[in-house]
mmCIF file of C-alpha atoms in Angstrom:
data_model
loop_
_atom_site.group_PDB
_atom_site.id
_atom_site.type_symbol
_atom_site.label_atom_id
_atom_site.label_comp_id
_atom_site.label_asym_id
_atom_site.label_seq_id
_atom_site.Cartn_x
_atom_site.Cartn_y
_atom_site.Cartn_z
ATOM 1 C CA MET Q 20 3.109 3.213 44.898
ATOM 2 C CA ARG Q 21 3.122 4.726 42.345
ATOM 3 C CA ARG Q 22 5.667 2.194 40.249
ATOM 4 C CA PHE Q 23 3.995 -0.677 41.797
ATOM 5 C CA ARG Q 24 1.051 -0.301 40.130
ATOM 6 C CA THR Q 25 3.110 0.272 37.278
ATOM 7 C CA THR Q 26 4.950 -3.040 37.383
ATOM 8 C CA ILE Q 27 1.732 -4.464 37.708
ATOM 9 C CA LEU Q 28 0.430 -2.974 34.619
ATOM 10 C CA PHE Q 29 3.942 -4.536 32.769
ATOM 11 C CA SER Q 30 3.316 -7.934 34.171
ATOM 12 C CA GLY Q 31 -0.252 -7.516 32.730
ATOM 13 C CA ILE Q 32 0.440 -6.714 29.462
ATOM 14 C CA ALA Q 33 3.523 -9.419 29.436
ATOM 15 C CA LEU Q 34 1.657 -11.391 30.784
ATOM 16 C CA LEU Q 35 -1.355 -11.086 27.961
ATOM 17 C CA ALA Q 36 1.778 -10.589 24.490
ATOM 18 C CA SER Q 37 2.874 -13.983 26.560
ATOM 19 C CA PHE Q 38 -0.535 -14.943 24.986
ATOM 20 C CA VAL Q 39 -0.719 -13.456 21.772
ATOM 21 C CA LEU Q 40 2.785 -15.348 21.329
ATOM 22 C CA THR Q 41 1.916 -18.490 22.173
ATOM 23 C CA THR Q 42 -0.956 -18.739 20.841
ATOM 24 C CA LEU Q 43 -0.602 -17.347 17.679
ATOM 25 C CA PRO Q 44 2.691 -17.348 16.018
ATOM 26 C CA ALA Q 45 4.347 -14.561 15.013
ATOM 27 C CA LEU Q 46 2.241 -11.982 14.753
ATOM 28 C CA ALA Q 47 3.880 -9.840 14.950
ATOM 29 C CA ASP Q 48 6.267 -9.332 12.139
ATOM 30 C CA GLY Q 49 6.508 -6.078 12.627
ATOM 31 C CA GLU Q 50 8.163 -4.967 9.144
ATOM 32 C CA THR Q 51 6.635 -7.154 6.498
ATOM 33 C CA ILE Q 52 5.444 -3.646 5.057
ATOM 34 C CA GLY Q 53 3.877 -5.171 2.063
ATOM 35 C CA SER Q 54 3.506 -8.857 0.069
ATOM 36 C CA VAL Q 55 4.185 -10.166 -3.198
ATOM 37 C CA LYS Q 56 1.203 -10.605 -5.632
ATOM 38 C CA LYS Q 57 0.893 -11.029 -9.232
ATOM 39 C CA VAL Q 58 3.225 -12.333 -10.510
ATOM 40 C CA SER Q 59 4.500 -13.606 -14.054
ATOM 41 C CA GLY Q 60 8.183 -14.369 -16.003
ATOM 42 C CA GLU Q 61 11.110 -13.459 -14.537
ATOM 43 C CA VAL Q 62 10.979 -11.616 -10.966
ATOM 44 C CA GLY Q 63 13.689 -10.630 -8.383
ATOM 45 C CA VAL Q 64 12.907 -9.235 -5.315
ATOM 46 C CA MET Q 65 16.883 -7.906 -3.596
ATOM 47 C CA ARG Q 66 17.270 -7.407 -0.183
ATOM 48 C CA ASP Q 67 21.126 -5.971 1.513
ATOM 49 C CA GLY Q 68 22.737 -7.527 -1.615
ATOM 50 C CA GLN Q 69 20.531 -11.112 -2.056
ATOM 51 C CA ARG Q 70 18.124 -11.606 -5.663
ATOM 52 C CA THR Q 71 16.000 -13.841 -4.576
ATOM 53 C CA PRO Q 72 13.182 -14.816 -7.474
ATOM 54 C CA ALA Q 73 10.251 -13.197 -5.992
ATOM 55 C CA HIS Q 74 6.819 -15.374 -5.446
ATOM 56 C CA PRO Q 75 3.214 -14.361 -4.278
ATOM 57 C CA GLY Q 76 2.871 -14.960 -0.597
ATOM 58 C CA LEU Q 77 6.845 -12.962 0.068
ATOM 59 C CA LYS Q 78 6.467 -10.020 2.239
ATOM 60 C CA LEU Q 79 8.348 -7.115 1.041
ATOM 61 C CA HIS Q 80 10.392 -5.497 3.224
ATOM 62 C CA ALA Q 81 11.700 -1.590 3.700
ATOM 63 C CA GLY Q 82 14.347 -1.636 1.512
ATOM 64 C CA ASP Q 83 13.128 -4.325 -0.377
ATOM 65 C CA ILE Q 84 14.783 -3.461 -4.445
ATOM 66 C CA LEU Q 85 12.182 -5.392 -7.074
ATOM 67 C CA GLU Q 86 13.107 -5.899 -10.329
ATOM 68 C CA THR Q 87 11.941 -7.530 -13.024
ATOM 69 C CA GLY Q 88 13.270 -9.239 -16.415
ATOM 70 C CA PRO Q 89 12.505 -8.856 -20.097
ATOM 71 C CA ASP Q 90 9.070 -10.698 -20.407
ATOM 72 C CA GLY Q 91 8.463 -9.886 -16.435
ATOM 73 C CA LEU Q 92 5.550 -8.936 -14.694
ATOM 74 C CA LEU Q 93 5.201 -7.989 -11.148
ATOM 75 C CA GLY Q 94 1.814 -6.693 -8.614
ATOM 76 C CA VAL Q 95 2.885 -5.901 -5.089
ATOM 77 C CA VAL Q 96 0.320 -4.870 -2.253
ATOM 78 C CA LEU Q 97 1.959 -2.733 0.218
ATOM 79 C CA ARG Q 98 0.579 -2.081 4.069
ATOM 80 C CA ASP Q 99 -1.990 0.775 2.971
ATOM 81 C CA ASP Q 100 -3.622 -1.267 0.786
ATOM 82 C CA SER Q 101 -1.817 0.766 -2.035
ATOM 83 C CA LEU Q 102 -1.551 -1.511 -5.503
ATOM 84 C CA VAL Q 103 2.017 -1.872 -7.289
ATOM 85 C CA SER Q 104 2.640 -2.981 -10.270
ATOM 86 C CA LEU Q 105 5.145 -3.274 -12.706
ATOM 87 C CA GLY Q 106 6.529 -4.155 -16.456
ATOM 88 C CA PRO Q 107 8.730 -6.222 -18.251
ATOM 89 C CA SER Q 108 12.413 -4.470 -17.747
ATOM 90 C CA SER Q 109 11.637 -2.594 -14.858
ATOM 91 C CA GLN Q 110 13.371 -1.667 -11.605
ATOM 92 C CA ILE Q 111 12.288 -0.107 -8.245
ATOM 93 C CA ALA Q 112 13.185 0.943 -4.625
ATOM 94 C CA ILE Q 113 11.241 1.151 -1.820
ATOM 95 C CA GLU Q 114 13.440 3.251 -0.200
ATOM 96 C CA LYS Q 115 11.338 4.212 3.024
ATOM 97 C CA PHE Q 116 7.340 3.011 3.915
ATOM 98 C CA ARG Q 117 6.217 4.164 6.957
ATOM 99 C CA PHE Q 118 1.838 3.296 8.225
ATOM 100 C CA VAL Q 119 1.218 3.175 12.272
ATOM 101 C CA PRO Q 120 -1.182 5.384 11.174
ATOM 102 C CA ALA Q 121 -2.418 5.731 14.654
ATOM 103 C CA GLU Q 122 0.846 7.510 15.472
ATOM 104 C CA GLY Q 123 0.292 9.617 12.631
ATOM 105 C CA HIS Q 124 3.594 7.699 11.309
ATOM 106 C CA LEU Q 125 3.153 7.616 7.177
ATOM 107 C CA GLY Q 126 5.224 7.906 4.200
ATOM 108 C CA LEU Q 127 6.041 6.313 1.353
ATOM 109 C CA THR Q 128 9.193 7.129 -0.805
ATOM 110 C CA ALA Q 129 9.825 5.020 -4.054
ATOM 111 C CA ARG Q 130 12.750 4.804 -6.520
ATOM 112 C CA ILE Q 131 12.173 4.641 -9.472
ATOM 113 C CA LEU Q 132 15.694 3.229 -11.481
ATOM 114 C CA ARG Q 133 14.166 1.315 -14.600
ATOM 115 C CA GLY Q 134 10.845 0.978 -16.510
ATOM 116 C CA THR Q 135 7.646 0.862 -16.284
ATOM 117 C CA MET Q 136 5.176 0.673 -12.934
ATOM 118 C CA ALA Q 137 1.197 1.502 -12.626
ATOM 119 C CA TYR Q 138 1.211 2.807 -9.027
ATOM 120 C CA VAL Q 139 -3.075 3.444 -7.063
ATOM 121 C CA SER Q 140 -2.447 4.910 -3.907
ATOM 122 C CA GLY Q 141 -4.002 3.593 -0.650
ATOM 123 C CA LEU Q 142 -4.807 4.864 3.441
ATOM 124 C CA ILE Q 143 -1.395 7.302 2.827
ATOM 125 C CA GLY Q 144 -2.374 9.078 -0.157
ATOM 126 C CA ARG Q 145 -5.417 9.194 1.467
ATOM 127 C CA LEU Q 146 -4.393 10.864 5.022
ATOM 128 C CA ALA Q 147 -1.289 12.494 4.169
ATOM 129 C CA PRO Q 148 -1.752 13.183 1.118
ATOM 130 C CA GLU Q 149 1.860 14.807 0.747
ATOM 131 C CA SER Q 150 3.808 11.369 2.647
ATOM 132 C CA ALA Q 151 3.553 10.212 -0.900
ATOM 133 C CA THR Q 152 7.191 10.351 -3.903
ATOM 134 C CA PHE Q 153 7.981 8.578 -6.229
ATOM 135 C CA VAL Q 154 12.009 9.692 -7.861
ATOM 136 C CA THR Q 155 13.497 9.410 -10.782
ATOM 137 C CA PRO Q 156 16.393 10.135 -12.720
ATOM 138 C CA VAL Q 157 15.020 13.374 -13.982
ATOM 139 C CA ALA Q 158 11.808 14.210 -11.880
ATOM 140 C CA THR Q 159 10.207 13.388 -8.309
ATOM 141 C CA ILE Q 160 6.388 12.666 -8.428
ATOM 142 C CA GLY Q 161 3.954 13.440 -5.556
ATOM 143 C CA VAL Q 162 0.961 12.329 -4.784
ATOM 144 C CA ARG Q 163 -1.935 13.946 -3.749
ATOM 145 C CA GLY Q 164 -4.309 10.345 -4.094
ATOM 146 C CA THR Q 165 -4.673 8.745 -6.946
ATOM 147 C CA HIS Q 166 -3.660 6.649 -9.642
ATOM 148 C CA PHE Q 167 -0.987 7.158 -12.575
ATOM 149 C CA ALA Q 168 1.958 5.656 -13.940
ATOM 150 C CA VAL Q 169 4.975 6.394 -14.967
ATOM 151 C CA ARG Q 170 8.408 5.683 -18.184
ATOM 152 C CA VAL Q 171 11.505 5.257 -17.297
ATOM 153 C CA SER Q 172 14.217 5.392 -20.182
ATOM 154 C CA GLU Q 173 17.863 4.654 -20.264
ATOM 155 C CA MET Z 13 8.972 -16.735 -30.186
ATOM 156 C CA ARG Z 14 8.633 -15.120 -26.646
ATOM 157 C CA ILE Z 15 11.592 -13.199 -27.386
ATOM 158 C CA VAL Z 16 10.517 -10.830 -30.455
ATOM 159 C CA ARG Z 17 7.720 -9.294 -28.979
ATOM 160 C CA PRO Z 18 8.621 -7.175 -26.485
ATOM 161 C CA ILE Z 19 11.176 -4.891 -28.753
ATOM 162 C CA ALA Z 20 8.268 -4.840 -31.278
ATOM 163 C CA VAL Z 21 6.642 -3.400 -28.063
ATOM 164 C CA ALA Z 22 8.731 -0.949 -27.203
ATOM 165 C CA SER Z 23 9.958 0.462 -30.902
ATOM 166 C CA LEU Z 24 6.461 1.048 -30.626
ATOM 167 C CA THR Z 25 6.190 2.861 -27.382
ATOM 168 C CA SER Z 26 8.331 4.815 -28.099
ATOM 169 C CA THR Z 27 6.843 6.475 -31.375
ATOM 170 C CA LEU Z 28 3.697 7.088 -29.353
ATOM 171 C CA LEU Z 29 5.349 8.642 -26.225
ATOM 172 C CA LEU Z 30 6.900 10.358 -28.987
ATOM 173 C CA THR Z 31 3.488 11.774 -30.462
ATOM 174 C CA ALA Z 32 2.097 12.196 -26.563
ATOM 175 C CA CYS Z 33 5.072 14.539 -25.931
ATOM 176 C CA ALA Z 34 6.461 16.187 -29.338
ATOM 177 C CA ALA Z 35 3.638 19.110 -30.086
ATOM 178 C CA PRO Z 36 4.204 20.910 -26.170
ATOM 179 C CA ARG Z 37 8.097 21.029 -25.928
ATOM 180 C CA PRO Z 38 9.014 24.337 -26.603
ATOM 181 C CA LEU Z 39 12.214 25.177 -29.466
ATOM 182 C CA ALA Z 40 15.286 24.503 -28.009
ATOM 183 C CA VAL Z 41 18.316 27.454 -28.154
ATOM 184 C CA ALA Z 42 20.978 24.869 -27.213
ATOM 185 C CA PRO Z 43 20.239 20.740 -28.527
ATOM 186 C CA PRO Z 44 19.135 18.910 -25.498
ATOM 187 C CA PRO Z 45 21.621 16.039 -25.031
ATOM 188 C CA PRO Z 46 20.198 12.741 -26.647
ATOM 189 C CA ALA Z 47 21.102 10.532 -24.190
ATOM 190 C CA GLU Z 48 19.881 11.658 -20.354
ATOM 191 C CA PRO Z 49 16.661 8.858 -19.740
ATOM 192 C CA ARG Z 50 13.484 10.643 -19.961
ATOM 193 C CA ASN Z 51 10.243 9.927 -18.269
ATOM 194 C CA THR Z 52 6.200 9.804 -18.226
ATOM 195 C CA VAL Z 53 4.234 11.067 -16.120
ATOM 196 C CA VAL Z 54 0.517 9.655 -17.212
ATOM 197 C CA LEU Z 55 -2.218 10.155 -14.439
ATOM 198 C CA LEU Z 56 -5.282 7.824 -14.390
ATOM 199 C CA ALA Z 57 -8.642 7.811 -13.042
ATOM 200 C CA ASP Z 58 -9.298 5.502 -9.414
ATOM 201 C CA ALA Z 59 -10.865 2.358 -10.192
ATOM 202 C CA ASP Z 60 -14.244 4.509 -9.272
ATOM 203 C CA GLY Z 61 -13.148 7.137 -11.684
ATOM 204 C CA LYS Z 62 -12.464 9.774 -9.298
ATOM 205 C CA VAL Z 63 -8.825 11.545 -10.509
ATOM 206 C CA GLY Z 64 -6.743 12.942 -8.158
ATOM 207 C CA ARG Z 65 -4.407 15.125 -8.624
ATOM 208 C CA VAL Z 66 -0.303 14.466 -9.186
ATOM 209 C CA VAL Z 67 2.807 16.555 -9.082
ATOM 210 C CA VAL Z 68 5.975 16.173 -11.316
ATOM 211 C CA SER Z 69 9.106 18.674 -9.832
ATOM 212 C CA ASN Z 70 12.590 18.834 -11.111
ATOM 213 C CA GLN Z 71 14.566 21.767 -10.762
ATOM 214 C CA ALA Z 72 13.460 23.719 -13.610
ATOM 215 C CA GLY Z 73 9.899 24.056 -12.049
ATOM 216 C CA SER Z 74 7.165 21.862 -11.905
ATOM 217 C CA ARG Z 75 4.414 20.421 -13.071
ATOM 218 C CA THR Z 76 0.393 18.606 -11.658
ATOM 219 C CA LEU Z 77 -1.654 16.804 -13.735
ATOM 220 C CA GLU Z 78 -5.104 17.394 -12.450
ATOM 221 C CA ARG Z 79 -7.606 15.723 -15.831
ATOM 222 C CA ALA Z 80 -7.398 11.350 -16.035
ATOM 223 C CA GLY Z 81 -5.178 10.591 -19.250
ATOM 224 C CA ASP Z 82 -2.840 13.745 -18.683
ATOM 225 C CA ALA Z 83 0.841 12.657 -19.253
ATOM 226 C CA THR Z 84 3.885 15.261 -18.750
ATOM 227 C CA CYS Z 85 7.510 14.151 -20.355
ATOM 228 C CA ILE Z 86 11.234 14.458 -18.827
ATOM 229 C CA LEU Z 87 13.646 14.877 -20.553
ATOM 230 C CA ASP Z 88 16.479 15.563 -17.794
ATOM 231 C CA ALA Z 89 17.053 17.033 -14.438
ATOM 232 C CA GLY Z 90 17.825 21.120 -15.427
ATOM 233 C CA THR Z 91 14.778 21.225 -18.843
ATOM 234 C CA MET Z 92 10.616 22.837 -17.273
ATOM 235 C CA PRO Z 93 8.333 19.314 -17.905
ATOM 236 C CA THR Z 94 6.194 19.525 -20.742
ATOM 237 C CA GLU Z 95 2.788 21.116 -20.982
ATOM 238 C CA PRO Z 96 0.216 18.654 -19.828
ATOM 239 C CA ALA Z 97 -1.314 16.411 -22.963
ATOM 240 C CA ALA Z 98 -3.541 14.957 -23.044
ATOM 241 C CA MET Z 99 -1.996 10.739 -23.965
ATOM 242 C CA THR Z 100 -5.111 8.061 -26.375
ATOM 243 C CA ALA Z 101 -5.876 5.477 -24.174
ATOM 244 C CA ALA Z 102 -4.296 3.785 -27.206
ATOM 245 C CA GLN Z 103 -0.539 5.460 -26.237
ATOM 246 C CA ILE Z 104 -1.977 3.907 -22.377
ATOM 247 C CA GLU Z 105 -1.868 1.162 -23.538
ATOM 248 C CA ALA Z 106 1.215 0.654 -25.104
ATOM 249 C CA ALA Z 107 2.864 2.891 -23.003
ATOM 250 C CA PHE Z 108 1.872 1.271 -19.930
ATOM 251 C CA GLY Z 109 -0.681 -1.942 -20.557
ATOM 252 C CA ALA Z 110 1.779 -4.215 -18.929
ATOM 253 C CA ALA Z 111 2.558 -2.364 -15.614
ATOM 254 C CA LEU Z 112 -1.874 -1.833 -16.064
ATOM 255 C CA SER Z 113 -1.816 -5.676 -16.122
ATOM 256 C CA ALA Z 114 -0.251 -6.155 -12.841
ATOM 257 C CA GLN Z 115 -1.902 -4.504 -11.010
ATOM 258 C CA PRO Z 116 -3.107 -6.769 -8.235
ATOM 259 C CA THR Z 117 -6.952 -6.225 -7.242
ATOM 260 C CA PRO Z 118 -7.380 -3.602 -4.033
ATOM 261 C CA PRO Z 119 -7.218 -5.535 -0.013
ATOM 262 C CA ARG Z 120 -11.071 -5.963 1.047
ATOM 263 C CA HIS Z 121 -12.087 -4.870 4.507
ATOM 264 C CA PHE Z 122 -14.433 -6.340 6.900
ATOM 265 C CA ILE Z 123 -16.022 -4.465 9.858
ATOM 266 C CA LEU Z 124 -17.420 -6.746 12.346
ATOM 267 C CA TYR Z 125 -19.046 -5.298 16.335
ATOM 268 C CA PHE Z 126 -19.344 -6.833 18.901
ATOM 269 C CA GLU Z 127 -21.650 -7.049 22.847
ATOM 270 C CA GLN Z 128 -21.083 -4.177 24.773
ATOM 271 C CA GLY Z 129 -17.908 -4.666 26.822
ATOM 272 C CA SER Z 130 -17.377 -8.218 25.418
ATOM 273 C CA ALA Z 131 -15.108 -10.048 23.295
ATOM 274 C CA GLU Z 132 -18.006 -11.381 21.950
ATOM 275 C CA LEU Z 133 -19.310 -10.580 18.008
ATOM 276 C CA THR Z 134 -22.704 -9.988 17.521
ATOM 277 C CA PRO Z 135 -25.498 -12.201 15.963
ATOM 278 C CA ALA Z 136 -25.095 -10.601 12.921
ATOM 279 C CA SER Z 137 -21.847 -10.082 12.894
ATOM 280 C CA ARG Z 138 -21.149 -14.078 13.168
ATOM 281 C CA ASP Z 139 -23.565 -14.613 9.858
ATOM 282 C CA GLU Z 140 -21.473 -12.578 8.077
ATOM 283 C CA PHE Z 141 -18.060 -14.874 8.927
ATOM 284 C CA SER Z 142 -17.658 -17.074 6.467
ATOM 285 C CA ALA Z 143 -18.174 -14.871 4.301
ATOM 286 C CA ILE Z 144 -14.758 -13.270 5.689
ATOM 287 C CA VAL Z 145 -13.112 -16.386 5.790
ATOM 288 C CA ALA Z 146 -13.538 -17.226 2.478
ATOM 289 C CA VAL Z 147 -12.641 -14.602 0.763
ATOM 290 C CA VAL Z 148 -9.161 -14.914 2.612
ATOM 291 C CA HIS Z 149 -8.595 -18.354 0.766
ATOM 292 C CA ASP Z 150 -9.300 -16.835 -1.896
ATOM 293 C CA TYR Z 151 -6.981 -13.896 -1.716
ATOM 294 C CA ALA Z 152 -4.625 -16.378 -0.300
ATOM 295 C CA THR Z 153 -3.379 -13.781 1.974
ATOM 296 C CA VAL Z 154 -0.537 -13.545 2.585
ATOM 297 C CA ASP Z 155 -0.702 -10.118 4.985
ATOM 298 C CA THR Z 156 -4.221 -9.485 6.678
ATOM 299 C CA SER Z 157 -4.350 -7.259 9.288
ATOM 300 C CA VAL Z 158 -6.939 -7.770 12.224
ATOM 301 C CA VAL Z 159 -7.167 -4.689 14.622
ATOM 302 C CA GLY Z 160 -9.287 -4.581 17.738
ATOM 303 C CA HIS Z 161 -11.266 -0.764 18.813
ATOM 304 C CA THR Z 162 -13.508 -0.098 21.898
ATOM 305 C CA ASP Z 163 -16.498 2.553 22.510
ATOM 306 C CA THR Z 164 -15.406 5.035 24.593
ATOM 307 C CA ALA Z 165 -16.998 3.679 27.741
ATOM 308 C CA GLY Z 166 -15.465 2.417 30.909
ATOM 309 C CA ASP Z 167 -10.920 3.156 31.867
ATOM 310 C CA ALA Z 168 -9.208 3.732 28.283
ATOM 311 C CA ARG Z 169 -6.636 0.853 30.151
ATOM 312 C CA THR Z 170 -9.290 -1.506 29.898
ATOM 313 C CA ASN Z 171 -10.305 -0.720 26.500
ATOM 314 C CA LEU Z 172 -7.387 -0.700 25.500
ATOM 315 C CA GLU Z 173 -6.813 -4.301 27.010
ATOM 316 C CA LEU Z 174 -10.300 -4.888 26.133
ATOM 317 C CA SER Z 175 -10.013 -4.204 22.402
ATOM 318 C CA LEU Z 176 -7.476 -6.698 22.275
ATOM 319 C CA ARG Z 177 -8.762 -9.787 23.573
ATOM 320 C CA ARG Z 178 -11.994 -8.566 20.084
ATOM 321 C CA ALA Z 179 -8.546 -8.758 17.766
ATOM 322 C CA LEU Z 180 -7.404 -11.566 19.666
ATOM 323 C CA ALA Z 181 -10.602 -13.372 19.604
ATOM 324 C CA VAL Z 182 -11.020 -12.954 16.152
ATOM 325 C CA GLY Z 183 -7.939 -13.691 15.019
ATOM 326 C CA ALA Z 184 -8.051 -16.620 16.329
ATOM 327 C CA LEU Z 185 -12.111 -17.918 13.756
ATOM 328 C CA LEU Z 186 -9.695 -17.448 11.547
ATOM 329 C CA ALA Z 187 -7.295 -19.639 13.286
ATOM 330 C CA ALA Z 188 -10.089 -22.044 12.763
ATOM 331 C CA GLY Z 189 -10.509 -21.182 9.785
ATOM 332 C CA GLY Z 190 -7.038 -23.077 8.150
ATOM 333 C CA VAL Z 191 -5.954 -19.096 7.992
ATOM 334 C CA GLU Z 192 -2.128 -19.544 8.694
ATOM 335 C CA PRO Z 193 -1.464 -17.823 11.027
ATOM 336 C CA GLY Z 194 1.787 -16.335 10.542
ATOM 337 C CA ALA Z 195 -0.242 -14.828 8.271
ATOM 338 C CA LEU Z 196 -2.118 -12.654 10.047
ATOM 339 C CA GLU Z 197 -1.262 -9.258 12.526
ATOM 340 C CA ILE Z 198 -2.710 -8.716 15.291
ATOM 341 C CA THR Z 199 -3.156 -4.780 16.475
ATOM 342 C CA SER Z 200 -5.284 -2.711 19.106
ATOM 343 C CA HIS Z 201 -6.032 0.327 19.504
ATOM 344 C CA GLY Z 202 -7.942 0.334 22.389
ATOM 345 C CA GLU Z 203 -10.642 3.842 22.459
ATOM 346 C CA ALA Z 204 -8.430 6.250 20.873
ATOM 347 C CA ASN Z 205 -9.866 5.310 17.446
ATOM 348 C CA PRO Z 206 -13.734 4.909 17.237
ATOM 349 C CA LEU Z 207 -14.928 4.926 13.625
ATOM 350 C CA VAL Z 208 -18.532 7.762 15.151
ATOM 351 C CA PRO Z 209 -16.261 9.367 17.242
ATOM 352 C CA THR Z 210 -17.988 10.357 20.958
ATOM 353 C CA GLY Z 211 -17.289 12.411 23.989
ATOM 354 C CA ASP Z 212 -15.657 9.614 26.498
ATOM 355 C CA ASN Z 213 -17.382 7.278 29.302
ATOM 356 C CA VAL Z 214 -19.995 7.071 25.115
ATOM 357 C CA SER Z 215 -21.003 3.436 24.587
ATOM 358 C CA GLU Z 216 -21.684 2.956 21.088
ATOM 359 C CA PRO Z 217 -21.855 -0.092 18.997
ATOM 360 C CA ARG Z 218 -20.941 0.552 16.289
ATOM 361 C CA ASN Z 219 -16.699 1.502 17.880
ATOM 362 C CA ARG Z 220 -17.525 -1.743 19.695
ATOM 363 C CA ARG Z 221 -15.321 -3.857 16.254
ATOM 364 C CA VAL Z 222 -12.954 -5.427 14.326
ATOM 365 C CA GLU Z 223 -11.694 -4.189 12.138
ATOM 366 C CA VAL Z 224 -10.687 -7.154 9.194
ATOM 367 C CA THR Z 225 -8.563 -5.554 6.001
ATOM 368 C CA VAL Z 226 -7.559 -9.018 4.538
ATOM 369 C CA ARG Z 227 -5.030 -7.515 1.487
#
């Protein structure tokens, strides 16, 4: 009896899901963690060993490495509303990004390899202040809901 | 012509950063290895003037930045970050101006309200809708979230379905307004995330909503 009702529920969900998929395609892009908003000069994204030029509207995934050339500037917005921007000759890897507030999964870890980065925290910084971390070659930066900038010289 | 400038800025920047970090550095008994990477971290005020906190740590210890403009420098992983000291606006601009200039416009949030038990917008929210469409176009967004919610009236399962119908209704309206469907992420939370916490089976107009975040 219980199983029967569960089956009805699941087919109901499946029906709803197929409605979602047919009416509004490509909505369920679970991998998107943010997008590129501002680009100037030479800017690229390394993903799976491939470097592609960044352009406004490019969707970002966890694991992406953002790079700017000597004349490059990059501004991105992440899913939790945080703002990440890079100055010239910079490289940062977004190693981990989890933003599922309904389930309490929140976390951001980025590695700043070189250059300059400014960060304005979003909801992760507000809802789970201990879970936004930036790692440089010589230190770890823990963010308690705020705005900061960092320079990593080689 | 554009190639020369960054070099000039870089050398100016190093000079300014040296000034910002020179005072608090303790006398070194053994000279630190000069080729090690060096970091500078500066705390800045939020757009609304609020100032949070940043903790900078490594194996030698940690420093907390709590005042806007305060900075700490890190010589290497085994040396304590320097005592926080204020950077001037000019020093901040020289060191971080380029990165700060690339900051995108912060995302915009909208809440649309619905009639009880229905996926029909309230008249006030219907009037507001064109403003949202305008912002979505203005932002050239590829990443807009549409999240449906309900109040706690009725059972949770029905509400989960109702919240999805509300979110889909808003998604369809945005699509009709010319928004690329691939830019929309539609989800629903049922009655689990009320804007105004209530007990179960409470009809609360402020919880019958769809939240739209335009990034």
